[in-house]
mmCIF file of C-alpha atoms in Angstrom:
data_model
loop_
_atom_site.group_PDB
_atom_site.id
_atom_site.type_symbol
_atom_site.label_atom_id
_atom_site.label_comp_id
_atom_site.label_asym_id
_atom_site.label_seq_id
_atom_site.Cartn_x
_atom_site.Cartn_y
_atom_site.Cartn_z
ATOM 1 C CA MET Y 1 -86.256 -68.515 -122.335
ATOM 2 C CA THR Y 2 -83.304 -67.420 -124.441
ATOM 3 C CA GLY Y 3 -80.129 -66.446 -122.592
ATOM 4 C CA LEU Y 4 -81.718 -66.519 -119.149
ATOM 5 C CA LEU Y 5 -82.086 -69.170 -116.493
ATOM 6 C CA ALA Y 6 -85.310 -68.142 -114.775
ATOM 7 C CA LEU Y 7 -83.963 -64.670 -114.106
ATOM 8 C CA GLY Y 8 -86.309 -62.059 -112.723
ATOM 9 C CA LEU Y 9 -86.848 -59.453 -115.447
ATOM 10 C CA THR Y 10 -87.366 -56.496 -113.147
ATOM 11 C CA GLY Y 11 -85.009 -53.823 -114.415
ATOM 12 C CA CYS Y 12 -81.951 -52.351 -112.698
ATOM 13 C CA GLY Y 13 -83.388 -50.404 -109.780
ATOM 14 C CA GLY Y 14 -85.724 -50.958 -106.883
ATOM 15 C CA GLN Y 15 -86.402 -50.618 -103.180
ATOM 16 C CA GLN Y 16 -83.605 -51.494 -100.776
ATOM 17 C CA PRO Y 17 -84.537 -53.727 -97.839
ATOM 18 C CA ALA Y 18 -83.642 -52.698 -94.336
ATOM 19 C CA GLU Y 19 -80.451 -54.070 -92.772
ATOM 20 C CA THR Y 20 -80.112 -55.167 -89.191
ATOM 21 C CA THR Y 21 -77.001 -54.540 -87.093
ATOM 22 C CA GLU Y 22 -76.759 -58.248 -86.331
ATOM 23 C CA THR Y 23 -76.693 -59.103 -90.029
ATOM 24 C CA ALA Y 24 -74.099 -56.442 -90.852
ATOM 25 C CA GLN Y 25 -71.742 -57.727 -88.153
ATOM 26 C CA ALA Y 26 -71.577 -61.161 -89.787
ATOM 27 C CA PHE Y 27 -69.865 -59.821 -92.918
ATOM 28 C CA VAL Y 28 -66.644 -58.115 -93.929
ATOM 29 C CA THR Y 29 -67.212 -54.374 -93.589
ATOM 30 C CA ILE Y 30 -65.493 -51.131 -94.592
ATOM 31 C CA ASP Y 31 -63.895 -48.698 -92.142
ATOM 32 C CA GLY Y 32 -62.358 -45.849 -94.117
ATOM 33 C CA GLN Y 33 -59.494 -47.339 -96.141
ATOM 34 C CA ASN Y 34 -59.565 -50.611 -94.207
ATOM 35 C CA LEU Y 35 -61.572 -53.796 -94.369
ATOM 36 C CA LEU Y 36 -62.756 -55.317 -91.104
ATOM 37 C CA LYS Y 37 -63.485 -58.983 -90.470
ATOM 38 C CA PRO Y 38 -66.732 -59.902 -88.718
ATOM 39 C CA ASP Y 39 -64.816 -59.996 -85.404
ATOM 40 C CA GLY Y 40 -63.754 -56.372 -85.901
ATOM 41 C CA THR Y 41 -60.090 -57.040 -86.681
ATOM 42 C CA ARG Y 42 -58.433 -55.670 -89.827
ATOM 43 C CA LEU Y 43 -58.455 -57.790 -92.991
ATOM 44 C CA PHE Y 44 -55.505 -57.273 -95.341
ATOM 45 C CA ILE Y 45 -56.345 -59.275 -98.468
ATOM 46 C CA MET Y 46 -53.710 -61.781 -99.599
ATOM 47 C CA GLY Y 47 -54.342 -64.680 -101.937
ATOM 48 C CA THR Y 48 -54.802 -65.791 -105.510
ATOM 49 C CA ASN Y 49 -57.193 -65.958 -108.477
ATOM 50 C CA LEU Y 50 -58.821 -69.140 -109.735
ATOM 51 C CA GLY Y 51 -58.317 -68.063 -113.344
ATOM 52 C CA ASN Y 52 -58.898 -70.509 -116.229
ATOM 53 C CA TRP Y 53 -61.280 -72.706 -114.233
ATOM 54 C CA LEU Y 54 -64.606 -71.088 -115.137
ATOM 55 C CA ASN Y 55 -63.240 -68.680 -117.786
ATOM 56 C CA PRO Y 56 -60.664 -70.473 -119.982
ATOM 57 C CA GLU Y 57 -57.860 -68.340 -121.429
ATOM 58 C CA GLY Y 58 -55.629 -69.541 -124.249
ATOM 59 C CA TYR Y 59 -52.231 -68.661 -122.866
ATOM 60 C CA MET Y 60 -52.782 -70.899 -119.843
ATOM 61 C CA PHE Y 61 -52.969 -73.827 -122.279
ATOM 62 C CA ASN Y 62 -49.906 -72.524 -124.187
ATOM 63 C CA PHE Y 63 -52.142 -71.227 -126.996
ATOM 64 C CA SER Y 64 -51.515 -67.831 -128.557
ATOM 65 C CA LYS Y 65 -53.961 -67.152 -131.402
ATOM 66 C CA THR Y 66 -56.724 -69.232 -129.817
ATOM 67 C CA ASN Y 67 -56.944 -67.019 -126.776
ATOM 68 C CA SER Y 68 -60.559 -66.720 -125.544
ATOM 69 C CA ALA Y 69 -63.137 -69.178 -124.243
ATOM 70 C CA HIS Y 70 -65.269 -69.327 -127.384
ATOM 71 C CA PHE Y 71 -62.174 -69.475 -129.605
ATOM 72 C CA ILE Y 72 -60.906 -72.438 -127.553
ATOM 73 C CA ASN Y 73 -64.265 -74.186 -127.644
ATOM 74 C CA GLU Y 74 -64.565 -73.701 -131.414
ATOM 75 C CA MET Y 75 -61.040 -75.016 -131.904
ATOM 76 C CA LEU Y 76 -61.708 -78.110 -129.793
ATOM 77 C CA CYS Y 77 -64.926 -78.836 -131.681
ATOM 78 C CA GLN Y 78 -62.964 -78.635 -134.929
ATOM 79 C CA LEU Y 79 -60.231 -80.830 -133.464
ATOM 80 C CA VAL Y 80 -62.177 -83.659 -131.806
ATOM 81 C CA GLY Y 81 -65.882 -82.927 -132.375
ATOM 82 C CA PRO Y 82 -68.575 -81.311 -130.194
ATOM 83 C CA ASP Y 83 -69.484 -84.381 -128.145
ATOM 84 C CA PHE Y 84 -65.934 -85.079 -127.009
ATOM 85 C CA THR Y 85 -65.447 -81.360 -126.370
ATOM 86 C CA ALA Y 86 -68.540 -81.154 -124.157
ATOM 87 C CA ARG Y 87 -67.385 -84.136 -122.096
ATOM 88 C CA PHE Y 88 -63.912 -82.625 -121.838
ATOM 89 C CA TRP Y 89 -65.209 -79.337 -120.441
ATOM 90 C CA ARG Y 90 -67.449 -81.001 -117.859
ATOM 91 C CA GLN Y 91 -64.565 -83.081 -116.513
ATOM 92 C CA PHE Y 92 -62.194 -80.124 -116.732
ATOM 93 C CA LYS Y 93 -64.452 -78.185 -114.348
ATOM 94 C CA ASP Y 94 -64.521 -81.190 -112.006
ATOM 95 C CA ASN Y 95 -60.739 -81.601 -111.922
ATOM 96 C CA TYR Y 96 -59.195 -78.129 -112.207
ATOM 97 C CA VAL Y 97 -60.211 -76.817 -108.777
ATOM 98 C CA THR Y 98 -61.239 -79.131 -105.931
ATOM 99 C CA ARG Y 99 -61.494 -79.044 -102.156
ATOM 100 C CA GLU Y 100 -57.843 -80.151 -101.992
ATOM 101 C CA ASP Y 101 -56.783 -77.149 -104.089
ATOM 102 C CA ILE Y 102 -58.499 -74.793 -101.665
ATOM 103 C CA ARG Y 103 -56.790 -76.476 -98.735
ATOM 104 C CA PHE Y 104 -53.454 -76.029 -100.478
ATOM 105 C CA ILE Y 105 -54.157 -72.333 -101.075
ATOM 106 C CA LYS Y 106 -54.922 -71.957 -97.377
ATOM 107 C CA SER Y 107 -51.601 -73.616 -96.528
ATOM 108 C CA THR Y 108 -49.716 -70.858 -98.379
ATOM 109 C CA GLY Y 109 -50.950 -68.247 -95.918
ATOM 110 C CA ALA Y 110 -53.685 -66.865 -98.161
ATOM 111 C CA ASN Y 111 -56.848 -65.455 -96.621
ATOM 112 C CA THR Y 112 -58.830 -64.614 -99.783
ATOM 113 C CA ILE Y 113 -59.624 -66.139 -103.183
ATOM 114 C CA ARG Y 114 -60.902 -64.226 -106.192
ATOM 115 C CA LEU Y 115 -63.114 -66.276 -108.529
ATOM 116 C CA PRO Y 116 -63.266 -65.108 -112.153
ATOM 117 C CA PHE Y 117 -66.437 -66.444 -113.796
ATOM 118 C CA HIS Y 118 -68.259 -66.161 -117.116
ATOM 119 C CA TYR Y 119 -71.763 -64.712 -117.094
ATOM 120 C CA LYS Y 120 -72.929 -67.652 -119.233
ATOM 121 C CA LEU Y 121 -72.599 -69.920 -116.194
ATOM 122 C CA PHE Y 122 -75.828 -68.305 -114.951
ATOM 123 C CA THR Y 123 -77.809 -68.569 -118.207
ATOM 124 C CA ASP Y 124 -79.047 -71.159 -120.671
ATOM 125 C CA GLU Y 125 -76.368 -70.239 -123.204
ATOM 126 C CA ASP Y 126 -73.976 -72.850 -124.600
ATOM 127 C CA TYR Y 127 -70.865 -72.860 -122.413
ATOM 128 C CA MET Y 128 -68.226 -75.328 -121.215
ATOM 129 C CA GLY Y 129 -70.095 -78.507 -122.065
ATOM 130 C CA LEU Y 130 -73.650 -77.481 -121.211
ATOM 131 C CA THR Y 131 -76.277 -76.013 -123.528
ATOM 132 C CA ALA Y 132 -78.990 -75.348 -120.929
ATOM 133 C CA ALA Y 133 -79.377 -75.195 -117.148
ATOM 134 C CA GLN Y 134 -75.807 -74.073 -116.545
ATOM 135 C CA ASP Y 135 -74.025 -75.131 -113.347
ATOM 136 C CA GLY Y 136 -72.799 -71.770 -112.095
ATOM 137 C CA PHE Y 137 -74.532 -71.925 -108.730
ATOM 138 C CA ALA Y 138 -73.496 -75.546 -108.170
ATOM 139 C CA ARG Y 139 -69.850 -74.668 -108.859
ATOM 140 C CA VAL Y 140 -69.842 -71.567 -106.673
ATOM 141 C CA ASP Y 141 -71.796 -73.304 -103.899
ATOM 142 C CA SER Y 142 -69.097 -75.982 -103.725
ATOM 143 C CA LEU Y 143 -66.357 -73.364 -103.644
ATOM 144 C CA VAL Y 144 -68.129 -71.451 -100.877
ATOM 145 C CA GLU Y 145 -68.260 -74.607 -98.783
ATOM 146 C CA TRP Y 146 -64.575 -75.362 -99.381
ATOM 147 C CA CYS Y 147 -63.642 -71.779 -98.496
ATOM 148 C CA ARG Y 148 -65.707 -71.999 -95.317
ATOM 149 C CA GLU Y 149 -63.851 -75.166 -94.306
ATOM 150 C CA SER Y 150 -60.487 -73.482 -94.940
ATOM 151 C CA GLU Y 151 -61.504 -70.113 -93.447
ATOM 152 C CA LEU Y 152 -60.949 -68.183 -96.659
ATOM 153 C CA PHE Y 153 -62.931 -65.221 -97.962
ATOM 154 C CA LEU Y 154 -64.222 -65.261 -101.547
ATOM 155 C CA ILE Y 155 -64.622 -62.470 -104.100
ATOM 156 C CA LEU Y 156 -66.962 -63.189 -107.014
ATOM 157 C CA ASP Y 157 -65.623 -61.544 -110.188
ATOM 158 C CA MET Y 158 -67.735 -61.405 -113.372
ATOM 159 C CA HIS Y 159 -64.714 -61.729 -115.627
ATOM 160 C CA ASP Y 160 -66.821 -62.020 -118.784
ATOM 161 C CA ALA Y 161 -69.912 -59.807 -118.840
ATOM 162 C CA PRO Y 162 -72.767 -59.897 -121.373
ATOM 163 C CA GLY Y 163 -71.681 -58.229 -124.606
ATOM 164 C CA GLY Y 164 -68.156 -57.796 -123.291
ATOM 165 C CA GLN Y 165 -66.908 -55.062 -120.984
ATOM 166 C CA THR Y 166 -63.318 -54.978 -122.240
ATOM 167 C CA GLY Y 167 -63.301 -55.670 -125.964
ATOM 168 C CA ASP Y 168 -60.430 -58.150 -125.980
ATOM 169 C CA ASN Y 169 -59.910 -61.856 -125.390
ATOM 170 C CA ILE Y 170 -60.049 -61.620 -121.603
ATOM 171 C CA ASP Y 171 -63.815 -60.968 -121.611
ATOM 172 C CA ASP Y 172 -64.548 -63.579 -124.324
ATOM 173 C CA SER Y 173 -66.222 -60.894 -126.407
ATOM 174 C CA TYR Y 174 -66.207 -59.791 -130.027
ATOM 175 C CA GLY Y 175 -63.483 -57.157 -130.148
ATOM 176 C CA TYR Y 176 -65.474 -54.261 -128.683
ATOM 177 C CA PRO Y 177 -67.077 -53.587 -125.256
ATOM 178 C CA TRP Y 178 -70.642 -53.901 -126.532
ATOM 179 C CA LEU Y 179 -71.975 -53.982 -122.963
ATOM 180 C CA PHE Y 180 -71.748 -50.185 -122.884
ATOM 181 C CA GLU Y 181 -73.965 -49.814 -125.953
ATOM 182 C CA SER Y 182 -76.441 -52.685 -125.581
ATOM 183 C CA GLU Y 183 -79.498 -52.231 -123.388
ATOM 184 C CA ASP Y 184 -80.217 -55.958 -123.612
ATOM 185 C CA SER Y 185 -76.722 -56.828 -122.375
ATOM 186 C CA GLN Y 186 -76.997 -54.307 -119.540
ATOM 187 C CA LYS Y 187 -80.324 -55.776 -118.504
ATOM 188 C CA LEU Y 188 -78.867 -59.275 -118.479
ATOM 189 C CA TYR Y 189 -75.865 -58.064 -116.447
ATOM 190 C CA CYS Y 190 -78.215 -56.573 -113.846
ATOM 191 C CA ASP Y 191 -80.476 -59.616 -113.813
ATOM 192 C CA ILE Y 192 -77.591 -62.034 -113.281
ATOM 193 C CA TRP Y 193 -76.092 -59.990 -110.445
ATOM 194 C CA ARG Y 194 -79.506 -59.651 -108.802
ATOM 195 C CA ARG Y 195 -79.948 -63.392 -108.936
ATOM 196 C CA ILE Y 196 -76.440 -64.075 -107.608
ATOM 197 C CA ALA Y 197 -76.986 -61.583 -104.790
ATOM 198 C CA GLU Y 198 -80.350 -63.122 -103.889
ATOM 199 C CA HIS Y 199 -78.697 -66.545 -103.662
ATOM 200 C CA TYR Y 200 -75.716 -65.418 -101.545
ATOM 201 C CA LYS Y 201 -77.149 -62.486 -99.591
ATOM 202 C CA ASP Y 202 -76.728 -64.299 -96.255
ATOM 203 C CA GLU Y 203 -73.334 -65.894 -97.024
ATOM 204 C CA PRO Y 204 -70.510 -64.334 -94.947
ATOM 205 C CA VAL Y 205 -67.779 -66.354 -96.703
ATOM 206 C CA ILE Y 206 -68.287 -64.048 -99.678
ATOM 207 C CA LEU Y 207 -66.360 -60.828 -99.149
ATOM 208 C CA GLY Y 208 -67.962 -59.052 -102.061
ATOM 209 C CA TYR Y 209 -69.114 -58.866 -105.665
ATOM 210 C CA GLU Y 210 -66.817 -57.483 -108.381
ATOM 211 C CA LEU Y 211 -69.251 -56.243 -111.013
ATOM 212 C CA PHE Y 212 -66.950 -56.854 -113.965
ATOM 213 C CA ASN Y 213 -63.254 -57.190 -114.738
ATOM 214 C CA GLU Y 214 -60.905 -54.741 -116.482
ATOM 215 C CA PRO Y 215 -63.477 -52.633 -118.337
ATOM 216 C CA ILE Y 216 -62.729 -50.796 -121.584
ATOM 217 C CA ALA Y 217 -59.404 -51.651 -123.167
ATOM 218 C CA HIS Y 218 -57.355 -48.705 -124.385
ATOM 219 C CA TYR Y 219 -57.616 -49.432 -128.133
ATOM 220 C CA PHE Y 220 -60.818 -47.609 -128.982
ATOM 221 C CA PRO Y 221 -61.019 -44.128 -130.549
ATOM 222 C CA ASN Y 222 -64.137 -43.240 -128.527
ATOM 223 C CA LEU Y 223 -62.406 -43.887 -125.205
ATOM 224 C CA ASP Y 224 -63.709 -40.765 -123.474
ATOM 225 C CA GLU Y 225 -67.274 -41.638 -124.471
ATOM 226 C CA LEU Y 226 -66.915 -45.205 -123.187
ATOM 227 C CA ASN Y 227 -65.218 -44.132 -119.949
ATOM 228 C CA ALA Y 228 -68.071 -41.721 -119.234
ATOM 229 C CA LYS Y 229 -70.480 -44.661 -119.273
ATOM 230 C CA LEU Y 230 -68.528 -46.736 -116.738
ATOM 231 C CA GLU Y 231 -69.714 -45.307 -113.410
ATOM 232 C CA PRO Y 232 -73.371 -45.107 -114.513
ATOM 233 C CA LEU Y 233 -73.254 -48.755 -115.556
ATOM 234 C CA TYR Y 234 -71.712 -49.695 -112.225
ATOM 235 C CA LYS Y 235 -74.526 -47.820 -110.485
ATOM 236 C CA LYS Y 236 -77.087 -49.907 -112.373
ATOM 237 C CA GLY Y 237 -75.445 -53.108 -111.194
ATOM 238 C CA VAL Y 238 -75.213 -51.879 -107.606
ATOM 239 C CA ALA Y 239 -78.889 -50.902 -107.638
ATOM 240 C CA ALA Y 240 -79.854 -54.364 -108.884
ATOM 241 C CA ILE Y 241 -77.861 -56.033 -106.113
ATOM 242 C CA ARG Y 242 -79.205 -53.728 -103.418
ATOM 243 C CA GLU Y 243 -82.762 -54.753 -104.269
ATOM 244 C CA VAL Y 244 -82.004 -58.070 -102.550
ATOM 245 C CA ASP Y 245 -78.680 -57.790 -100.692
ATOM 246 C CA GLN Y 246 -77.609 -55.039 -98.283
ATOM 247 C CA ASN Y 247 -74.871 -57.160 -96.712
ATOM 248 C CA HIS Y 248 -72.032 -57.438 -99.185
ATOM 249 C CA ILE Y 249 -69.330 -55.070 -100.354
ATOM 250 C CA ILE Y 250 -69.299 -54.259 -104.072
ATOM 251 C CA LEU Y 251 -65.962 -53.871 -105.883
ATOM 252 C CA LEU Y 252 -65.447 -51.465 -108.774
ATOM 253 C CA GLY Y 253 -62.455 -51.661 -111.122
ATOM 254 C CA GLY Y 254 -61.003 -48.740 -113.021
ATOM 255 C CA ALA Y 255 -61.128 -48.267 -116.779
ATOM 256 C CA GLN Y 256 -58.282 -49.426 -119.031
ATOM 257 C CA TRP Y 257 -57.318 -52.712 -117.347
ATOM 258 C CA ASN Y 258 -58.432 -51.558 -113.881
ATOM 259 C CA GLY Y 259 -55.838 -48.802 -114.117
ATOM 260 C CA ASN Y 260 -57.701 -45.527 -114.731
ATOM 261 C CA PHE Y 261 -59.832 -44.156 -111.895
ATOM 262 C CA LYS Y 262 -60.444 -40.711 -113.385
ATOM 263 C CA PRO Y 263 -63.926 -41.695 -114.670
ATOM 264 C CA PHE Y 264 -65.172 -42.013 -111.071
ATOM 265 C CA THR Y 265 -66.822 -38.899 -109.669
ATOM 266 C CA ASP Y 266 -69.241 -40.244 -107.037
ATOM 267 C CA SER Y 267 -67.783 -42.521 -104.381
ATOM 268 C CA LYS Y 268 -70.708 -42.039 -101.973
ATOM 269 C CA PHE Y 269 -73.600 -43.419 -104.033
ATOM 270 C CA ASP Y 270 -73.461 -46.616 -101.956
ATOM 271 C CA GLY Y 271 -72.207 -47.198 -98.419
ATOM 272 C CA LYS Y 272 -70.322 -50.446 -99.146
ATOM 273 C CA ILE Y 273 -68.093 -49.694 -102.123
ATOM 274 C CA MET Y 274 -64.391 -50.429 -102.538
ATOM 275 C CA TYR Y 275 -62.110 -50.163 -105.559
ATOM 276 C CA THR Y 276 -59.827 -52.634 -107.285
ATOM 277 C CA CYS Y 277 -56.744 -52.025 -109.420
ATOM 278 C CA HIS Y 278 -54.527 -54.307 -111.546
ATOM 279 C CA ARG Y 279 -50.888 -54.055 -112.513
ATOM 280 C CA TYR Y 280 -48.414 -56.193 -114.443
ATOM 281 C CA GLY Y 281 -44.802 -55.130 -114.839
ATOM 282 C CA GLY Y 282 -43.103 -51.788 -114.389
ATOM 283 C CA PRO Y 283 -41.002 -50.678 -111.410
ATOM 284 C CA ALA Y 284 -41.715 -52.331 -108.065
ATOM 285 C CA THR Y 285 -42.023 -48.972 -106.337
ATOM 286 C CA LYS Y 286 -44.576 -46.832 -104.568
ATOM 287 C CA GLU Y 287 -44.197 -44.183 -107.263
ATOM 288 C CA ALA Y 288 -45.429 -46.681 -109.865
ATOM 289 C CA ILE Y 289 -48.813 -46.928 -108.138
ATOM 290 C CA MET Y 290 -49.235 -43.384 -106.857
ATOM 291 C CA ASN Y 291 -52.306 -42.946 -109.064
ATOM 292 C CA PHE Y 292 -53.999 -45.782 -107.167
ATOM 293 C CA ILE Y 293 -52.869 -44.485 -103.784
ATOM 294 C CA SER Y 294 -53.899 -40.922 -104.538
ATOM 295 C CA PHE Y 295 -57.359 -41.964 -105.687
ATOM 296 C CA ARG Y 296 -57.766 -44.228 -102.664
ATOM 297 C CA ASP Y 297 -56.795 -41.389 -100.341
ATOM 298 C CA SER Y 298 -59.136 -38.954 -102.083
ATOM 299 C CA VAL Y 299 -62.200 -41.171 -101.586
ATOM 300 C CA ASN Y 300 -61.039 -42.675 -98.268
ATOM 301 C CA LEU Y 301 -62.153 -46.158 -99.273
ATOM 302 C CA PRO Y 302 -60.228 -49.437 -99.589
ATOM 303 C CA MET Y 303 -58.108 -50.153 -102.681
ATOM 304 C CA TYR Y 304 -57.190 -53.738 -103.537
ATOM 305 C CA MET Y 305 -54.840 -55.167 -106.208
ATOM 306 C CA GLY Y 306 -57.074 -57.833 -107.722
ATOM 307 C CA GLU Y 307 -54.501 -59.029 -110.257
ATOM 308 C CA ILE Y 308 -50.732 -58.884 -110.321
ATOM 309 C CA GLY Y 309 -47.999 -61.341 -111.200
ATOM 310 C CA HIS Y 310 -46.112 -62.888 -114.127
ATOM 311 C CA ASN Y 311 -42.815 -61.420 -113.020
ATOM 312 C CA THR Y 312 -39.611 -62.464 -111.286
ATOM 313 C CA ASP Y 313 -39.745 -63.662 -107.707
ATOM 314 C CA GLN Y 314 -37.604 -60.723 -106.585
ATOM 315 C CA TRP Y 315 -39.892 -58.210 -108.304
ATOM 316 C CA GLN Y 316 -42.906 -59.820 -106.671
ATOM 317 C CA ALA Y 317 -41.292 -59.813 -103.239
ATOM 318 C CA ASP Y 318 -40.322 -56.152 -103.598
ATOM 319 C CA PHE Y 319 -43.727 -55.097 -104.850
ATOM 320 C CA CYS Y 320 -45.610 -57.065 -102.211
ATOM 321 C CA GLN Y 321 -43.672 -55.076 -99.628
ATOM 322 C CA VAL Y 322 -44.716 -51.853 -101.356
ATOM 323 C CA MET Y 323 -48.355 -52.953 -101.255
ATOM 324 C CA ARG Y 324 -48.156 -53.965 -97.606
ATOM 325 C CA ASP Y 325 -46.514 -50.648 -96.718
ATOM 326 C CA ASN Y 326 -49.334 -48.792 -98.483
ATOM 327 C CA ASN Y 327 -52.317 -50.860 -97.309
ATOM 328 C CA ILE Y 328 -53.210 -52.355 -100.707
ATOM 329 C CA GLY Y 329 -54.154 -56.013 -100.421
ATOM 330 C CA TYR Y 330 -53.497 -58.392 -103.302
ATOM 331 C CA THR Y 331 -54.547 -61.587 -105.043
ATOM 332 C CA PHE Y 332 -51.891 -62.823 -107.450
ATOM 333 C CA TRP Y 333 -52.737 -64.165 -110.904
ATOM 334 C CA PRO Y 334 -53.170 -67.074 -111.348
ATOM 335 C CA TYR Y 335 -53.392 -70.055 -109.046
ATOM 336 C CA LYS Y 336 -52.771 -72.725 -111.688
ATOM 337 C CA LYS Y 337 -51.571 -72.809 -115.292
ATOM 338 C CA MET Y 338 -49.207 -74.636 -117.596
ATOM 339 C CA ASP Y 339 -45.554 -74.218 -116.675
ATOM 340 C CA GLY Y 340 -44.628 -71.579 -114.071
ATOM 341 C CA SER Y 341 -45.472 -68.065 -112.856
ATOM 342 C CA CYS Y 342 -48.311 -69.326 -110.642
ATOM 343 C CA PHE Y 343 -48.973 -71.169 -107.389
ATOM 344 C CA MET Y 344 -49.346 -74.587 -109.067
ATOM 345 C CA GLY Y 345 -47.647 -75.484 -112.349
ATOM 346 C CA ILE Y 346 -49.329 -77.870 -114.771
ATOM 347 C CA THR Y 347 -46.979 -80.103 -116.761
ATOM 348 C CA PRO Y 348 -48.165 -80.332 -120.381
ATOM 349 C CA PRO Y 349 -49.080 -83.952 -121.143
ATOM 350 C CA LYS Y 350 -47.461 -86.104 -123.802
ATOM 351 C CA ASP Y 351 -48.338 -84.926 -127.325
ATOM 352 C CA TRP Y 352 -49.867 -81.672 -126.047
ATOM 353 C CA GLN Y 353 -47.925 -79.894 -128.760
ATOM 354 C CA VAL Y 354 -50.222 -81.604 -131.274
ATOM 355 C CA VAL Y 355 -53.138 -79.672 -129.782
ATOM 356 C CA VAL Y 356 -51.122 -76.455 -129.645
ATOM 357 C CA ASP Y 357 -50.109 -76.816 -133.295
ATOM 358 C CA PHE Y 358 -53.730 -77.184 -134.367
ATOM 359 C CA ALA Y 359 -54.763 -74.221 -132.220
ATOM 360 C CA GLU Y 360 -52.118 -72.066 -133.915
ATOM 361 C CA ALA Y 361 -52.693 -73.340 -137.461
ATOM 362 C CA PRO Y 362 -54.653 -71.378 -140.098
ATOM 363 C CA ARG Y 363 -58.307 -72.436 -139.739
ATOM 364 C CA ALA Y 364 -60.172 -69.695 -141.606
ATOM 365 C CA THR Y 365 -61.680 -72.145 -144.119
ATOM 366 C CA TYR Y 366 -63.040 -75.666 -143.842
ATOM 367 C CA GLN Y 367 -60.224 -76.869 -146.073
ATOM 368 C CA GLU Y 368 -57.675 -75.392 -143.698
ATOM 369 C CA ILE Y 369 -59.409 -77.086 -140.757
ATOM 370 C CA ARG Y 370 -59.263 -80.462 -142.532
ATOM 371 C CA ASP Y 371 -55.648 -79.965 -143.538
ATOM 372 C CA ALA Y 372 -54.557 -79.018 -140.003
ATOM 373 C CA ARG Y 373 -56.489 -81.668 -138.088
ATOM 374 C CA PRO Y 374 -54.137 -84.273 -136.549
ATOM 375 C CA ASP Y 375 -54.780 -87.935 -135.866
ATOM 376 C CA GLN Y 376 -57.895 -88.262 -133.697
ATOM 377 C CA ALA Y 377 -56.473 -90.863 -131.351
ATOM 378 C CA ILE Y 378 -53.445 -88.699 -130.543
ATOM 379 C CA ALA Y 379 -55.469 -85.501 -130.075
ATOM 380 C CA ARG Y 380 -58.119 -87.116 -127.898
ATOM 381 C CA GLN Y 381 -55.527 -88.846 -125.749
ATOM 382 C CA ALA Y 382 -53.682 -85.570 -125.215
ATOM 383 C CA LEU Y 383 -56.888 -83.910 -124.030
ATOM 384 C CA THR Y 384 -57.717 -86.882 -121.812
ATOM 385 C CA ASP Y 385 -54.238 -86.757 -120.326
ATOM 386 C CA LEU Y 386 -54.656 -83.036 -119.630
ATOM 387 C CA LEU Y 387 -57.652 -83.821 -117.435
ATOM 388 C CA GLU Y 388 -55.306 -85.828 -115.241
ATOM 389 C CA ALA Y 389 -52.455 -83.330 -115.462
ATOM 390 C CA VAL Y 390 -54.591 -80.511 -113.990
ATOM 391 C CA LYS Y 391 -55.334 -82.439 -110.799
ATOM 392 C CA LEU Y 392 -53.579 -81.082 -107.729
ATOM 393 C CA LYS Y 393 -51.693 -84.321 -107.114
ATOM 394 C CA ASN Y 394 -50.111 -84.090 -110.561
ATOM 395 C CA CYS Y 395 -49.175 -80.390 -110.410
ATOM 396 C CA THR Y 396 -45.938 -78.851 -109.138
ATOM 397 C CA PRO Y 397 -46.042 -76.219 -106.387
ATOM 398 C CA GLN Y 398 -44.044 -73.157 -107.443
ATOM 399 C CA GLU Y 399 -42.408 -72.700 -104.058
ATOM 400 C CA SER Y 400 -40.279 -69.648 -104.818
ATOM 401 C CA TYR Y 401 -43.229 -67.910 -106.480
ATOM 402 C CA ILE Y 402 -45.383 -68.503 -103.408
ATOM 403 C CA GLN Y 403 -42.656 -67.440 -100.992
ATOM 404 C CA SER Y 404 -42.149 -64.201 -102.907
ATOM 405 C CA LEU Y 405 -45.701 -63.147 -102.025
ATOM 406 C CA GLY Y 406 -44.897 -62.994 -98.297
ATOM 407 C CA MET Y 407 -48.232 -64.364 -97.162
ATOM 408 C CA LYS Y 408 -46.978 -66.431 -94.235
#
């Protein structure tokens, strides 16, 4: 079954099952612009993103040109061969985020984790060391259990949707948001979310489902046409989820890097919708996010800053205060990466620059690949050492970064 892992091929709509009051009270709910915990108290989201774990991004490895998951995988196969690469990815997933990492996140004062994931983790497509029977549910099941132990809520974010929803490296696509033009990709997107929702419909640790991340980059000449397709495509995904799950909130991000909410015209098509914005840089002021606040106020639904970060500690502290003052929760990006600007800094292992140099070298022809390839023993040892470097015990907490977020 190509591209699917026993997914039900039942389209994007369907009947919605009835919901009991007892079931609803077990989950995070919406009350106007606020989120409420199951005990009825207000939830103000604060936490981090587990970026790079299940959706590798080049810059977190200090790569520039090799900046998406399939670019990285292709580069590694050229560097050390497909067998070594497959083993590397499987161990990378084991080591990058563990129960101990989740306990550390809890210790910072966080109450929520956002999990970016690649749609391929729920298919039979080749991805991160597996070519069939992907381990998406096993990975998320473990994370759910760790979050339950640490009393953290979890947001599931399809960071990389079928066909690509953004059209840049962050969605691991092919330079255009083909999701908005491909019926097959839209069907797969609905089928995967339906299957995820069926699996987690009774799981209160999960705060909600974020249908896809940062849709529709700003580069494309047909931007108005693409933006007009955003809300209808969200409605398809919501309908697929509601066939099996009436319990969970569904999060919708704005167009153009989760920054443009003008395409939304119907905030009442589902009773458990909230919105999510992103912002990097600019003034740390209320005026800088008035478009988010104004939209939030107009629909009277929660707004949450799903990604923010990569700035000075003072800027972060100032902007966190702005968000707290204006009831916009936040999960900073990312939890762990090489060097700083995160919760946990990874120290590049010895000879890592050898891998970086190959990743940045011209590799458009087979001759260029052969000319750029370094000594195998050095390259393989650097990758092996990275698998140790990413473990929590070998990382460095970025204390001032964490303190700037004001979560304790």
